[in-house]
Amino acid sequence: HKYIRPKSIHDAELVEEYSKDYMYLACIRFINSIKTASLRWHSPMLDDISGVKTWDKVNSGMVKMYQAEVLGKLPVIQHFLFGSILPYQGIPAPAPANEEEDAHWGHAHAHVPIGASPVDRAALGWGDCCGIPVPSAFAAAADEAEKKRSGVGLLGGQGIRPVPFD
């Protein structure tokens, strides 16, 4: 924006007005809505970033920090769809000589049919990708909803809490 500067995150009216148009300001607005103290106390890094003169420097600094703190660490994601924001710049995969040599030729995933009984669901499992069982958060949520609806396999009692899936 031509007139909004990084230090503008301290102006509550400006953050409120432009948070609908700018993701960074929307994040600041959210943080301000759940925290009661000043940014200096609960988010000192954001406060430090607000001292940068231009958005270009904020952007380049955040990309460098993301590369060092996320991409430079152990793998944290798999099966990520790269695109224009985060392009893949590695070596391309070798092309198979013909379709039959392709590991994904005729490839299909196992899916549990909608409305399957809990017994059928247990027999089919979570589904897989290339023979590897893949318990997704969506599959786990659907499984829990099915268990609650059918009343099968639920633990109950005082002090029993659900454990987060992943």
JSON list of C-alpha atoms in Angstrom, two decimals:
[
{"chain": "A", "resi": 1, "resn": "HIS", "atom": "CA", "xyz": [0.00, 0.00, 0.00]},
{"chain": "A", "resi": 2, "resn": "LYS", "atom": "CA", "xyz": [1.20, 3.45, -0.82]},
{"chain": "A", "resi": 3, "resn": "TYR", "atom": "CA", "xyz": [0.63, 4.99, 2.63]},
{"chain": "A", "resi": 4, "resn": "ILE", "atom": "CA", "xyz": [0.48, 2.09, 5.09]},
{"chain": "A", "resi": 5, "resn": "ARG", "atom": "CA", "xyz": [3.87, 1.37, 6.63]},
{"chain": "A", "resi": 6, "resn": "PRO", "atom": "CA", "xyz": [4.94, -1.58, 8.80]},
{"chain": "A", "resi": 7, "resn": "LYS", "atom": "CA", "xyz": [4.71, 0.63, 11.91]},
{"chain": "A", "resi": 8, "resn": "SER", "atom": "CA", "xyz": [0.99, 1.06, 11.15]},
{"chain": "A", "resi": 9, "resn": "ILE", "atom": "CA", "xyz": [0.25, -2.21, 12.95]},
{"chain": "A", "resi": 10, "resn": "HIS", "atom": "CA", "xyz": [0.13, -0.17, 16.16]},
{"chain": "A", "resi": 11, "resn": "ASP", "atom": "CA", "xyz": [-2.83, 1.89, 14.84]},
{"chain": "A", "resi": 12, "resn": "ALA", "atom": "CA", "xyz": [-5.94, -0.12, 15.78]},
{"chain": "A", "resi": 13, "resn": "GLU", "atom": "CA", "xyz": [-8.29, 1.81, 13.47]},
{"chain": "A", "resi": 14, "resn": "LEU", "atom": "CA", "xyz": [-6.02, 1.35, 10.46]},
{"chain": "A", "resi": 15, "resn": "VAL", "atom": "CA", "xyz": [-5.57, -2.36, 11.22]},
{"chain": "A", "resi": 16, "resn": "GLU", "atom": "CA", "xyz": [-9.35, -2.80, 11.53]},
{"chain": "A", "resi": 17, "resn": "GLU", "atom": "CA", "xyz": [-10.07, -0.94, 8.28]},
{"chain": "A", "resi": 18, "resn": "TYR", "atom": "CA", "xyz": [-7.47, -2.63, 6.09]},
{"chain": "A", "resi": 19, "resn": "SER", "atom": "CA", "xyz": [-7.48, -6.13, 7.62]},
{"chain": "A", "resi": 20, "resn": "LYS", "atom": "CA", "xyz": [-10.07, -7.18, 5.05]},
{"chain": "A", "resi": 21, "resn": "ASP", "atom": "CA", "xyz": [-7.64, -6.39, 2.24]},
{"chain": "A", "resi": 22, "resn": "TYR", "atom": "CA", "xyz": [-4.24, -7.40, 3.65]},
{"chain": "A", "resi": 23, "resn": "MET", "atom": "CA", "xyz": [-3.47, -10.79, 5.18]},
{"chain": "A", "resi": 24, "resn": "TYR", "atom": "CA", "xyz": [-0.68, -9.46, 7.43]},
{"chain": "A", "resi": 25, "resn": "LEU", "atom": "CA", "xyz": [-3.02, -6.87, 8.95]},
{"chain": "A", "resi": 26, "resn": "ALA", "atom": "CA", "xyz": [-5.73, -9.53, 9.33]},
{"chain": "A", "resi": 27, "resn": "CYS", "atom": "CA", "xyz": [-3.26, -11.63, 11.34]},
{"chain": "A", "resi": 28, "resn": "ILE", "atom": "CA", "xyz": [-2.35, -8.63, 13.51]},
{"chain": "A", "resi": 29, "resn": "ARG", "atom": "CA", "xyz": [-6.06, -7.94, 14.05]},
{"chain": "A", "resi": 30, "resn": "PHE", "atom": "CA", "xyz": [-6.62, -11.55, 15.11]},
{"chain": "A", "resi": 31, "resn": "ILE", "atom": "CA", "xyz": [-3.69, -11.44, 17.54]},
{"chain": "A", "resi": 32, "resn": "ASN", "atom": "CA", "xyz": [-4.97, -8.18, 19.00]},
{"chain": "A", "resi": 33, "resn": "SER", "atom": "CA", "xyz": [-8.45, -9.70, 19.40]},
{"chain": "A", "resi": 34, "resn": "ILE", "atom": "CA", "xyz": [-7.22, -12.62, 21.53]},
{"chain": "A", "resi": 35, "resn": "LYS", "atom": "CA", "xyz": [-4.43, -10.89, 23.46]},
{"chain": "A", "resi": 36, "resn": "THR", "atom": "CA", "xyz": [-4.97, -8.07, 25.94]},
{"chain": "A", "resi": 37, "resn": "ALA", "atom": "CA", "xyz": [-1.47, -6.65, 26.39]},
{"chain": "A", "resi": 38, "resn": "SER", "atom": "CA", "xyz": [0.62, -4.67, 23.92]},
{"chain": "A", "resi": 39, "resn": "LEU", "atom": "CA", "xyz": [2.35, -6.36, 20.98]},
{"chain": "A", "resi": 40, "resn": "ARG", "atom": "CA", "xyz": [5.63, -5.49, 22.71]},
{"chain": "A", "resi": 41, "resn": "TRP", "atom": "CA", "xyz": [4.79, -7.94, 25.49]},
{"chain": "A", "resi": 42, "resn": "HIS", "atom": "CA", "xyz": [3.17, -10.92, 23.79]},
{"chain": "A", "resi": 43, "resn": "SER", "atom": "CA", "xyz": [4.65, -10.69, 20.27]},
{"chain": "A", "resi": 44, "resn": "PRO", "atom": "CA", "xyz": [8.02, -8.97, 20.46]},
{"chain": "A", "resi": 45, "resn": "MET", "atom": "CA", "xyz": [9.07, -10.23, 17.02]},
{"chain": "A", "resi": 46, "resn": "LEU", "atom": "CA", "xyz": [6.05, -8.58, 15.38]},
{"chain": "A", "resi": 47, "resn": "ASP", "atom": "CA", "xyz": [6.86, -5.42, 17.30]},
{"chain": "A", "resi": 48, "resn": "ASP", "atom": "CA", "xyz": [10.45, -5.58, 15.99]},
{"chain": "A", "resi": 49, "resn": "ILE", "atom": "CA", "xyz": [9.20, -6.13, 12.43]},
{"chain": "A", "resi": 50, "resn": "SER", "atom": "CA", "xyz": [7.08, -2.98, 12.71]},
{"chain": "A", "resi": 51, "resn": "GLY", "atom": "CA", "xyz": [10.32, -0.97, 12.94]},
{"chain": "A", "resi": 52, "resn": "VAL", "atom": "CA", "xyz": [11.35, -1.94, 9.39]},
{"chain": "A", "resi": 53, "resn": "LYS", "atom": "CA", "xyz": [11.00, 0.92, 6.90]},
{"chain": "A", "resi": 54, "resn": "THR", "atom": "CA", "xyz": [9.47, -0.85, 3.86]},
{"chain": "A", "resi": 55, "resn": "TRP", "atom": "CA", "xyz": [7.16, -3.78, 3.14]},
{"chain": "A", "resi": 56, "resn": "ASP", "atom": "CA", "xyz": [9.74, -5.20, 0.72]},
{"chain": "A", "resi": 57, "resn": "LYS", "atom": "CA", "xyz": [12.19, -5.62, 3.60]},
{"chain": "A", "resi": 58, "resn": "VAL", "atom": "CA", "xyz": [9.44, -7.15, 5.78]},
{"chain": "A", "resi": 59, "resn": "ASN", "atom": "CA", "xyz": [8.61, -9.60, 3.00]},
{"chain": "A", "resi": 60, "resn": "SER", "atom": "CA", "xyz": [12.21, -10.60, 2.29]},
{"chain": "A", "resi": 61, "resn": "GLY", "atom": "CA", "xyz": [12.92, -10.98, 6.01]},
{"chain": "A", "resi": 62, "resn": "MET", "atom": "CA", "xyz": [9.86, -13.17, 6.56]},
{"chain": "A", "resi": 63, "resn": "VAL", "atom": "CA", "xyz": [10.72, -15.36, 3.57]},
{"chain": "A", "resi": 64, "resn": "LYS", "atom": "CA", "xyz": [14.28, -15.79, 4.88]},
{"chain": "A", "resi": 65, "resn": "MET", "atom": "CA", "xyz": [12.95, -16.63, 8.34]},
{"chain": "A", "resi": 66, "resn": "TYR", "atom": "CA", "xyz": [10.46, -19.15, 6.86]},
{"chain": "A", "resi": 67, "resn": "GLN", "atom": "CA", "xyz": [13.21, -20.80, 4.86]},
{"chain": "A", "resi": 68, "resn": "ALA", "atom": "CA", "xyz": [15.49, -21.05, 7.90]},
{"chain": "A", "resi": 69, "resn": "GLU", "atom": "CA", "xyz": [12.92, -21.95, 10.56]},
{"chain": "A", "resi": 70, "resn": "VAL", "atom": "CA", "xyz": [10.59, -24.20, 8.54]},
{"chain": "A", "resi": 71, "resn": "LEU", "atom": "CA", "xyz": [12.11, -25.39, 5.30]},
{"chain": "A", "resi": 72, "resn": "GLY", "atom": "CA", "xyz": [15.60, -25.66, 6.80]},
{"chain": "A", "resi": 73, "resn": "LYS", "atom": "CA", "xyz": [14.42, -28.02, 9.55]},
{"chain": "A", "resi": 74, "resn": "LEU", "atom": "CA", "xyz": [13.39, -31.66, 9.44]},
{"chain": "A", "resi": 75, "resn": "PRO", "atom": "CA", "xyz": [10.55, -32.46, 7.05]},
{"chain": "A", "resi": 76, "resn": "VAL", "atom": "CA", "xyz": [7.35, -30.96, 8.37]},
{"chain": "A", "resi": 77, "resn": "ILE", "atom": "CA", "xyz": [5.05, -31.61, 5.40]},
{"chain": "A", "resi": 78, "resn": "GLN", "atom": "CA", "xyz": [4.57, -34.26, 2.77]},
{"chain": "A", "resi": 79, "resn": "HIS", "atom": "CA", "xyz": [2.60, -34.28, -0.47]},
{"chain": "A", "resi": 80, "resn": "PHE", "atom": "CA", "xyz": [2.77, -30.49, -0.71]},
{"chain": "A", "resi": 81, "resn": "LEU", "atom": "CA", "xyz": [1.35, -28.83, -3.81]},
{"chain": "A", "resi": 82, "resn": "PHE", "atom": "CA", "xyz": [3.95, -26.34, -4.97]},
{"chain": "A", "resi": 83, "resn": "GLY", "atom": "CA", "xyz": [2.82, -23.30, -6.93]},
{"chain": "A", "resi": 84, "resn": "SER", "atom": "CA", "xyz": [3.61, -19.68, -7.72]},
{"chain": "A", "resi": 85, "resn": "ILE", "atom": "CA", "xyz": [4.15, -18.60, -4.09]},
{"chain": "A", "resi": 86, "resn": "LEU", "atom": "CA", "xyz": [6.49, -21.47, -3.21]},
{"chain": "A", "resi": 87, "resn": "PRO", "atom": "CA", "xyz": [7.82, -22.99, -6.46]},
{"chain": "A", "resi": 88, "resn": "TYR", "atom": "CA", "xyz": [9.66, -26.32, -6.65]},
{"chain": "A", "resi": 89, "resn": "GLN", "atom": "CA", "xyz": [13.17, -25.73, -7.94]},
{"chain": "A", "resi": 90, "resn": "GLY", "atom": "CA", "xyz": [14.59, -29.23, -7.56]},
{"chain": "A", "resi": 91, "resn": "ILE", "atom": "CA", "xyz": [15.51, -31.64, -10.30]},
{"chain": "A", "resi": 92, "resn": "PRO", "atom": "CA", "xyz": [12.57, -32.93, -12.34]},
{"chain": "A", "resi": 93, "resn": "ALA", "atom": "CA", "xyz": [11.48, -36.52, -11.91]},
{"chain": "A", "resi": 94, "resn": "PRO", "atom": "CA", "xyz": [12.68, -38.85, -14.68]},
{"chain": "A", "resi": 95, "resn": "ALA", "atom": "CA", "xyz": [9.98, -39.61, -17.22]},
{"chain": "A", "resi": 96, "resn": "PRO", "atom": "CA", "xyz": [9.17, -43.34, -17.67]},
{"chain": "A", "resi": 97, "resn": "ALA", "atom": "CA", "xyz": [9.84, -44.88, -21.04]},
{"chain": "A", "resi": 98, "resn": "ASN", "atom": "CA", "xyz": [6.23, -46.09, -21.26]},
{"chain": "A", "resi": 99, "resn": "GLU", "atom": "CA", "xyz": [3.11, -46.07, -19.10]},
{"chain": "A", "resi": 100, "resn": "GLU", "atom": "CA", "xyz": [3.64, -49.57, -17.69]},
{"chain": "A", "resi": 101, "resn": "GLU", "atom": "CA", "xyz": [6.98, -48.53, -16.15]},
{"chain": "A", "resi": 102, "resn": "ASP", "atom": "CA", "xyz": [5.32, -45.65, -14.32]},
{"chain": "A", "resi": 103, "resn": "ALA", "atom": "CA", "xyz": [4.84, -46.57, -10.63]},
{"chain": "A", "resi": 104, "resn": "HIS", "atom": "CA", "xyz": [1.48, -44.76, -10.70]},
{"chain": "A", "resi": 105, "resn": "TRP", "atom": "CA", "xyz": [0.18, -46.42, -13.86]},
{"chain": "A", "resi": 106, "resn": "GLY", "atom": "CA", "xyz": [-3.26, -47.81, -13.10]},
{"chain": "A", "resi": 107, "resn": "HIS", "atom": "CA", "xyz": [-2.90, -46.26, -9.64]},
{"chain": "A", "resi": 108, "resn": "ALA", "atom": "CA", "xyz": [-6.01, -46.12, -7.46]},
{"chain": "A", "resi": 109, "resn": "HIS", "atom": "CA", "xyz": [-6.57, -45.24, -3.82]},
{"chain": "A", "resi": 110, "resn": "ALA", "atom": "CA", "xyz": [-8.63, -47.31, -1.43]},
{"chain": "A", "resi": 111, "resn": "HIS", "atom": "CA", "xyz": [-11.61, -45.35, -0.13]},
{"chain": "A", "resi": 112, "resn": "VAL", "atom": "CA", "xyz": [-14.15, -46.38, 2.47]},
{"chain": "A", "resi": 113, "resn": "PRO", "atom": "CA", "xyz": [-17.65, -46.12, 0.97]},
{"chain": "A", "resi": 114, "resn": "ILE", "atom": "CA", "xyz": [-19.98, -43.55, 2.52]},
{"chain": "A", "resi": 115, "resn": "GLY", "atom": "CA", "xyz": [-22.35, -45.24, 4.96]},
{"chain": "A", "resi": 116, "resn": "ALA", "atom": "CA", "xyz": [-20.09, -48.26, 5.51]},
{"chain": "A", "resi": 117, "resn": "SER", "atom": "CA", "xyz": [-20.68, -50.03, 8.79]},
{"chain": "A", "resi": 118, "resn": "PRO", "atom": "CA", "xyz": [-18.03, -49.74, 11.52]},
{"chain": "A", "resi": 119, "resn": "VAL", "atom": "CA", "xyz": [-17.09, -53.38, 10.89]},
{"chain": "A", "resi": 120, "resn": "ASP", "atom": "CA", "xyz": [-16.59, -52.72, 7.16]},
{"chain": "A", "resi": 121, "resn": "ARG", "atom": "CA", "xyz": [-14.69, -49.54, 7.95]},
{"chain": "A", "resi": 122, "resn": "ALA", "atom": "CA", "xyz": [-12.35, -51.41, 10.32]},
{"chain": "A", "resi": 123, "resn": "ALA", "atom": "CA", "xyz": [-11.74, -54.08, 7.67]},
{"chain": "A", "resi": 124, "resn": "LEU", "atom": "CA", "xyz": [-10.90, -51.49, 5.00]},
{"chain": "A", "resi": 125, "resn": "GLY", "atom": "CA", "xyz": [-8.77, -49.33, 7.31]},
{"chain": "A", "resi": 126, "resn": "TRP", "atom": "CA", "xyz": [-7.96, -45.70, 6.71]},
{"chain": "A", "resi": 127, "resn": "GLY", "atom": "CA", "xyz": [-7.25, -46.08, 3.02]},
{"chain": "A", "resi": 128, "resn": "ASP", "atom": "CA", "xyz": [-3.86, -45.87, 1.43]},
{"chain": "A", "resi": 129, "resn": "CYS", "atom": "CA", "xyz": [-1.69, -44.11, -1.08]},
{"chain": "A", "resi": 130, "resn": "CYS", "atom": "CA", "xyz": [0.65, -46.37, -3.02]},
{"chain": "A", "resi": 131, "resn": "GLY", "atom": "CA", "xyz": [0.18, -49.11, -0.42]},
{"chain": "A", "resi": 132, "resn": "ILE", "atom": "CA", "xyz": [1.07, -46.84, 2.52]},
{"chain": "A", "resi": 133, "resn": "PRO", "atom": "CA", "xyz": [-1.70, -46.37, 5.12]},
{"chain": "A", "resi": 134, "resn": "VAL", "atom": "CA", "xyz": [-2.63, -42.67, 5.29]},
{"chain": "A", "resi": 135, "resn": "PRO", "atom": "CA", "xyz": [-4.73, -41.61, 8.30]},
{"chain": "A", "resi": 136, "resn": "SER", "atom": "CA", "xyz": [-5.79, -38.10, 7.42]},
{"chain": "A", "resi": 137, "resn": "ALA", "atom": "CA", "xyz": [-7.38, -35.62, 9.80]},
{"chain": "A", "resi": 138, "resn": "PHE", "atom": "CA", "xyz": [-10.51, -35.76, 7.64]},
{"chain": "A", "resi": 139, "resn": "ALA", "atom": "CA", "xyz": [-10.67, -39.54, 7.84]},
{"chain": "A", "resi": 140, "resn": "ALA", "atom": "CA", "xyz": [-10.17, -39.42, 11.60]},
{"chain": "A", "resi": 141, "resn": "ALA", "atom": "CA", "xyz": [-12.91, -36.80, 12.00]},
{"chain": "A", "resi": 142, "resn": "ALA", "atom": "CA", "xyz": [-15.29, -38.85, 9.85]},
{"chain": "A", "resi": 143, "resn": "ASP", "atom": "CA", "xyz": [-14.44, -41.96, 11.86]},
{"chain": "A", "resi": 144, "resn": "GLU", "atom": "CA", "xyz": [-15.09, -40.19, 15.18]},
{"chain": "A", "resi": 145, "resn": "ALA", "atom": "CA", "xyz": [-18.40, -38.80, 13.87]},
{"chain": "A", "resi": 146, "resn": "GLU", "atom": "CA", "xyz": [-19.43, -42.30, 12.78]},
{"chain": "A", "resi": 147, "resn": "LYS", "atom": "CA", "xyz": [-18.49, -43.74, 16.18]},
{"chain": "A", "resi": 148, "resn": "LYS", "atom": "CA", "xyz": [-20.51, -41.07, 17.98]},
{"chain": "A", "resi": 149, "resn": "ARG", "atom": "CA", "xyz": [-23.50, -41.62, 15.68]},
{"chain": "A", "resi": 150, "resn": "SER", "atom": "CA", "xyz": [-23.44, -45.40, 16.02]},
{"chain": "A", "resi": 151, "resn": "GLY", "atom": "CA", "xyz": [-22.26, -45.51, 19.65]},
{"chain": "A", "resi": 152, "resn": "VAL", "atom": "CA", "xyz": [-19.72, -48.22, 18.75]},
{"chain": "A", "resi": 153, "resn": "GLY", "atom": "CA", "xyz": [-16.27, -48.26, 20.31]},
{"chain": "A", "resi": 154, "resn": "LEU", "atom": "CA", "xyz": [-16.62, -45.14, 22.44]},
{"chain": "A", "resi": 155, "resn": "LEU", "atom": "CA", "xyz": [-14.88, -44.90, 25.77]},
{"chain": "A", "resi": 156, "resn": "GLY", "atom": "CA", "xyz": [-16.65, -42.99, 28.45]},
{"chain": "A", "resi": 157, "resn": "GLY", "atom": "CA", "xyz": [-16.28, -42.05, 32.02]},
{"chain": "A", "resi": 158, "resn": "GLN", "atom": "CA", "xyz": [-14.92, -39.38, 34.25]},
{"chain": "A", "resi": 159, "resn": "GLY", "atom": "CA", "xyz": [-11.48, -38.10, 33.31]},
{"chain": "A", "resi": 160, "resn": "ILE", "atom": "CA", "xyz": [-11.43, -39.60, 29.79]},
{"chain": "A", "resi": 161, "resn": "ARG", "atom": "CA", "xyz": [-10.62, -36.97, 27.21]},
{"chain": "A", "resi": 162, "resn": "PRO", "atom": "CA", "xyz": [-10.16, -37.34, 23.45]},
{"chain": "A", "resi": 163, "resn": "VAL", "atom": "CA", "xyz": [-6.53, -37.28, 22.36]},
{"chain": "A", "resi": 164, "resn": "PRO", "atom": "CA", "xyz": [-5.67, -35.04, 19.39]},
{"chain": "A", "resi": 165, "resn": "PHE", "atom": "CA", "xyz": [-5.31, -37.15, 16.25]},
{"chain": "A", "resi": 166, "resn": "ASP", "atom": "CA", "xyz": [-1.90, -36.06, 15.10]}
]
